[in-house]
Amino acid sequence: MSTPHSAGDARVEALFARAKQQLDGGRFDAAEQALDCAQANLGDAGGARLRYELTRRRGILDFRRERLPQALARFECAATLSRSLHDRMGEARDLNNVGAALRRLGDFRGALRNLTLSLDIQRARGAVSASVLTNIADVYRELRESDTAMRYYRDALAANRAQGDAIEAAHVQETMAELALDSGDTPQALAWLQEALAVYRAQGRRVYELRVHDGLIRAALALGDIAQAQRWSSSALALAEAWALPLPSALQLQLARTARLEGNAAAAAARLRAALAAAAGGDPVRVPLLEELARLQESSGDTAAAIATLRRANAEAAALVRAQHDRQLDWLRIRFDTAEKQRTIDALQSENRLRQVQLRQRTLLLWLALVSGVAAALGLWLWLQRRRQRERLLQAARQVRHEEQLARYRREADALAEDRSLLQTLLDSREDALCLLDAEGQVLATNRAGRLLLGGADDAEPVGQPVFACVAEGDRPALQAALERMEDSAAQRLEIVARHGTPLAVTFTPWRGGDGLVVLGLQERDRGAVADTAQAEHTPAEAAAPALRDAFRRALVDLMLAVIDTWERATATGRLELAERSRIWRVNIDDGRLRARAMERYLAVSKLPSNPRWRDVLRSAYFVLAHCEGLSAEARAALQSRIDTVLAYTRRDALG
């Protein structure tokens, strides 16, 4: 079952066949209608092959109608289409048609160029058509190169015979006979014409048979055989009458010449006038018809009529030349218009290509910019990631260093606290009753004798308790006042009663290691010698040089001031909060308000105790460094520098 598309193609092919049939019969309008119907059936979706065939057939129709410029344009378009379809033989055929049209337009060089290209393609394919050889021969005949033309005619004749096309071979023989008659080789021309006549008769081609009588009559007249010319004339008239064929104008001319040479001027004149009346305007045969009529009029003695007829012949010849010239101008105009259109198309295509290149360049630049932007963003992201990584590593390193510093600060702060085992060993080496107190009155260590007197029993354990809890309640204020005065005193004596009721005589002396620790010597009353011994035992060694001691005191005050300033800047709180949080300095209630009186004495050299608690100052500094995490590196370095200054003095045993 055929598809709609294949059925439509079949209809178009049938219309092409019908158009060819009408064209061969000379019915040009009917052929054009058939081609119009074929184009309508093709529509916009027709195949490329059918569109090519339609263009080629319209070119043939224009060629037969003598619309040579239009035919040439269609033939060239067909050649382009066949080239795009990769149809080499079709391209050769179209180039042959282009050459034929150019020959008719008088462009013999262009005709030879296209015909030669067609011949080369056909020879390369191994199938040379006779038509291209015939057209090449026609061009050389127009160029008056008879020998070259005859050579190509012979090749065309051989090609037709090789292909078994007797009719086309007979056509070539007719043309060869005309060339032979023009060159004076009448016997050869007569032989070719008789061969062609035999072929036409055998094939039943009466129109061609009638046409060949023109050449036969001309050959007989050229040989001077008027009788033979008369016989050929009679044969032609009988053939035309038998088959109701119109007499061609060229045959009418030869019949008139034969009648004139026979002396039948009236019949010759009548035939010439009938032929002129039948010949269309612009038919080239009209000129020789008029010239023959003028000769006939001249031979009849009508000179005026002969001159008028010759003028008419010259006018029509000039009109033919002008028509040929007009065709050439029309062709050149079409060529120029086509060239201009092509130039415009080329310019537009060039501009379009330029715009496409510019668009591609802009697109490339945009992509390049995009890729560059992405690469830059990626590079920036990688740089930021590396920077963040470095910052994290630096932060981690700083955190590690900070933690190490905190650990060091804590270790150093802990190292400032007295080694209680060492203190206990030192006290146990003494036989008299001794206790070691800190500046707040806390019992840090005591020997066995001290426990007995202070606690009242051997299993009593006053260590870690305030010393005030071990005395009678009435003696506690005096004991506390004496302890507070120890920061500025070298030694004090006091009589108190222990909590268990034993009256005691106590002696306060500074601990030889400094830092505000106090040695409490205990004895029952009336044992002053022991007290004197204890005092002498705990009196510090020789005091340091006054200048060095003053420098140490100033450094200690500067450190304490720096500690409080750093604390206040870092925490936005005051010194009382520092004292409370560090638990290094006692906070007292004085006149209804809280005060850190012990700390305040370390804020001025004039108020600094004679026996300063330098360890507590250093512990305060380490506490600030350890607990103020927002400190800048500069603040830490400044505070550490002051700590190092104080430590340098302590290492010199500035306090003895």
XYZ file of C-alpha atoms in Angstrom, residues 333-613:
281
model
C 21.029 42.893 -17.233
C 19.855 39.689 -15.616
C 23.472 38.757 -15.045
C 24.119 42.144 -13.500
C 21.010 41.938 -11.330
C 21.922 38.423 -10.335
C 25.469 39.501 -9.596
C 24.194 42.446 -7.563
C 21.808 40.212 -5.691
C 24.575 37.711 -5.157
C 26.872 40.511 -4.032
C 24.183 41.687 -1.632
C 23.661 38.132 -0.455
C 27.412 37.671 -0.072
C 27.657 40.966 1.798
C 24.778 39.958 4.056
C 26.296 36.525 4.540
C 29.669 38.112 5.251
C 28.033 40.498 7.690
C 26.114 37.612 9.191
C 29.305 35.581 9.518
C 31.024 38.600 11.033
C 28.177 39.004 13.496
C 28.287 35.314 14.251
C 32.028 35.573 14.825
C 31.478 38.623 17.012
C 28.695 36.790 18.821
C 30.954 33.787 19.295
C 33.701 36.104 20.489
C 31.324 37.812 22.906
C 30.037 34.437 24.013
C 33.612 33.236 24.397
C 34.496 36.381 26.324
C 31.430 35.926 28.507
C 32.348 32.314 29.132
C 35.940 33.365 29.733
C 34.760 36.048 32.130
C 32.439 33.544 33.782
C 35.178 30.936 34.039
C 37.593 33.602 35.250
C 35.011 34.759 37.770
C 34.392 31.202 38.904
C 38.140 30.585 39.039
C 38.634 33.835 40.940
C 35.768 32.970 43.275
C 37.184 29.485 43.708
C 40.638 30.926 44.282
C 39.215 33.423 46.755
C 37.252 30.654 48.449
C 40.381 28.494 48.634
C 42.362 31.464 49.914
C 39.702 32.170 52.526
C 39.615 28.495 53.450
C 43.386 28.432 53.780
C 43.277 31.655 55.720
C 40.571 30.276 57.978
C 42.536 27.076 58.308
C 45.628 29.058 59.218
C 43.555 31.146 61.606
C 42.128 27.984 63.131
C 45.616 26.544 63.421
C 46.896 29.798 64.865
C 43.897 29.948 67.172
C 44.503 26.366 68.194
C 48.175 27.164 68.699
C 47.251 30.264 70.667
C 44.775 28.224 72.665
C 47.429 25.631 73.377
C 49.880 28.346 74.343
C 47.196 30.024 76.409
C 46.389 26.794 78.178
C 50.087 26.194 78.686
C 50.397 29.703 80.073
C 47.400 29.146 82.342
C 48.889 25.896 83.518
C 52.193 27.655 84.094
C 50.455 30.485 85.924
C 48.670 27.981 88.131
C 51.877 26.060 88.727
C 53.734 29.217 89.587
C 50.867 30.379 91.797
C 50.850 27.010 93.528
C 54.611 27.148 93.794
C 54.278 30.402 95.712
C 52.315 28.604 98.405
C 54.551 27.229 101.132
C 55.303 23.545 101.077
C 53.478 22.460 104.207
C 55.449 19.267 104.550
C 58.633 21.323 104.551
C 57.150 23.730 107.086
C 56.013 20.852 109.224
C 59.488 19.323 109.132
C 61.072 22.620 110.115
C 58.701 23.055 113.039
C 59.049 19.448 114.203
C 62.784 19.967 114.448
C 62.158 22.483 117.218
C 61.399 21.513 120.819
C 59.619 24.708 121.810
C 55.950 25.167 120.935
C 55.573 26.883 117.567
C 52.798 27.576 115.068
C 53.054 29.100 111.590
C 50.256 31.497 110.637
C 49.419 33.241 107.401
C 48.491 36.904 107.271
C 44.836 36.059 107.854
C 45.536 34.077 110.995
C 45.092 30.659 109.400
C 47.203 27.939 111.060
C 49.444 26.521 108.356
C 51.589 24.194 110.472
C 52.398 23.399 114.113
C 54.674 21.036 115.994
C 53.608 18.625 118.741
C 54.343 21.062 121.554
C 52.342 23.722 119.789
C 49.371 21.358 119.359
C 49.445 20.538 123.091
C 49.453 24.159 124.182
C 47.127 25.463 121.510
C 44.730 22.546 121.282
C 45.052 21.198 124.813
C 45.600 17.593 123.694
C 47.997 15.592 121.591
C 45.291 14.591 119.133
C 44.084 18.159 118.612
C 44.514 19.409 115.046
C 44.452 23.207 114.774
C 46.051 23.156 111.287
C 43.685 24.578 108.704
C 41.689 26.500 111.328
C 41.869 30.151 112.315
C 44.123 30.631 115.316
C 41.389 32.760 116.888
C 39.259 29.659 117.333
C 41.897 28.199 119.666
C 41.898 31.063 122.218
C 39.369 32.374 124.614
C 36.748 34.549 123.059
C 37.781 37.589 125.062
C 41.366 37.447 123.769
C 40.473 37.118 120.130
C 40.291 40.859 119.275
C 43.675 41.514 120.841
C 45.154 38.540 119.023
C 43.716 39.712 115.704
C 44.962 43.266 116.201
C 48.438 42.011 117.018
C 48.409 39.819 113.912
C 47.404 42.748 111.711
C 50.249 44.840 113.111
C 52.784 42.182 112.155
C 53.031 43.560 108.607
C 54.823 46.559 110.132
C 56.381 45.019 113.243
C 59.470 42.944 113.816
C 58.050 41.150 116.921
C 55.182 41.379 119.428
C 54.309 39.811 122.808
C 50.880 39.070 124.092
C 49.298 37.178 126.972
C 46.207 35.176 126.165
C 44.213 32.263 127.501
C 43.763 29.162 125.372
C 40.276 27.921 124.757
C 40.912 24.946 127.018
C 41.868 27.397 129.830
C 45.665 27.347 129.827
C 47.172 30.857 130.207
C 49.696 31.416 127.465
C 52.334 33.941 126.583
C 52.625 34.270 122.800
C 55.301 35.875 120.681
C 54.730 37.047 117.087
C 57.778 37.117 114.826
C 57.938 37.324 110.997
C 58.755 34.105 109.148
C 62.260 34.305 107.837
C 61.040 33.366 104.367
C 58.988 36.582 104.204
C 55.653 36.808 102.387
C 53.809 37.940 105.558
C 53.891 34.568 107.329
C 54.059 34.810 111.093
C 55.716 32.445 113.586
C 53.639 32.147 116.749
C 55.736 31.087 119.758
C 53.708 29.558 122.616
C 54.613 29.037 126.259
C 52.866 28.831 129.455
C 53.196 31.981 131.451
C 56.417 32.623 133.442
C 58.628 31.007 130.738
C 60.045 34.133 129.147
C 63.351 32.527 128.340
C 61.678 30.280 125.874
C 59.970 33.218 124.281
C 63.242 35.054 123.921
C 64.795 32.003 122.357
C 61.917 31.701 119.917
C 62.202 35.299 118.998
C 65.875 35.046 118.432
C 65.364 31.824 116.516
C 62.969 33.412 114.009
C 64.545 36.808 113.567
C 65.500 37.169 109.934
C 69.059 37.216 108.905
C 70.748 40.376 108.022
C 68.453 42.774 106.148
C 69.020 43.527 102.533
C 70.601 46.734 101.360
C 68.192 49.689 101.689
C 68.410 50.756 98.012
C 67.624 47.286 96.704
C 64.770 46.920 99.194
C 63.229 50.227 98.118
C 63.387 49.187 94.458
C 61.710 45.906 95.311
C 58.931 47.695 97.198
C 58.299 50.032 94.253
C 58.214 47.078 91.841
C 55.754 45.292 94.127
C 53.422 48.316 94.227
C 53.686 48.773 90.453
C 52.775 45.120 89.948
C 49.748 45.371 92.240
C 48.541 48.518 90.492
C 48.981 46.833 87.111
C 47.092 43.763 88.340
C 44.098 45.821 89.466
C 44.137 47.959 86.291
C 44.294 44.873 84.072
C 41.491 43.217 86.035
C 39.251 46.258 85.809
C 39.842 46.634 82.046
C 39.246 42.962 81.344
C 36.233 42.337 83.589
C 34.748 45.826 84.060
C 34.642 45.096 87.811
C 36.586 46.507 90.749
C 39.218 45.364 93.205
C 36.669 43.946 95.648
C 35.552 41.409 93.028
C 39.209 40.499 92.497
C 39.698 39.955 96.210
C 36.523 37.881 96.517
C 37.120 35.707 93.465
C 40.798 35.099 94.060
C 40.323 34.430 97.827
C 43.808 35.840 98.315
C 42.853 39.070 100.063
C 40.425 39.446 102.953
C 37.353 41.605 102.448
C 36.349 43.543 105.591
C 33.322 45.543 106.595
C 34.469 49.015 107.556
C 31.873 51.599 108.613
C 29.148 49.643 106.889
C 30.921 49.150 103.561
C 33.107 46.442 102.121
C 36.806 47.086 101.843
C 39.903 45.075 101.025
C 42.149 46.945 103.431
C 45.050 44.541 103.146
C 45.049 44.855 99.338
C 44.765 48.631 99.479
C 48.028 48.872 101.449
C 49.820 47.489 98.365
C 48.673 50.325 96.118
C 51.138 52.916 97.408
C 54.745 52.643 98.545
C 54.010 54.823 101.575
C 51.327 52.378 102.777
C 53.205 49.197 101.900
C 53.805 47.008 104.966
C 57.341 46.588 106.247
C 56.987 42.854 105.673
C 55.038 42.781 102.409
C 53.188 39.646 101.294
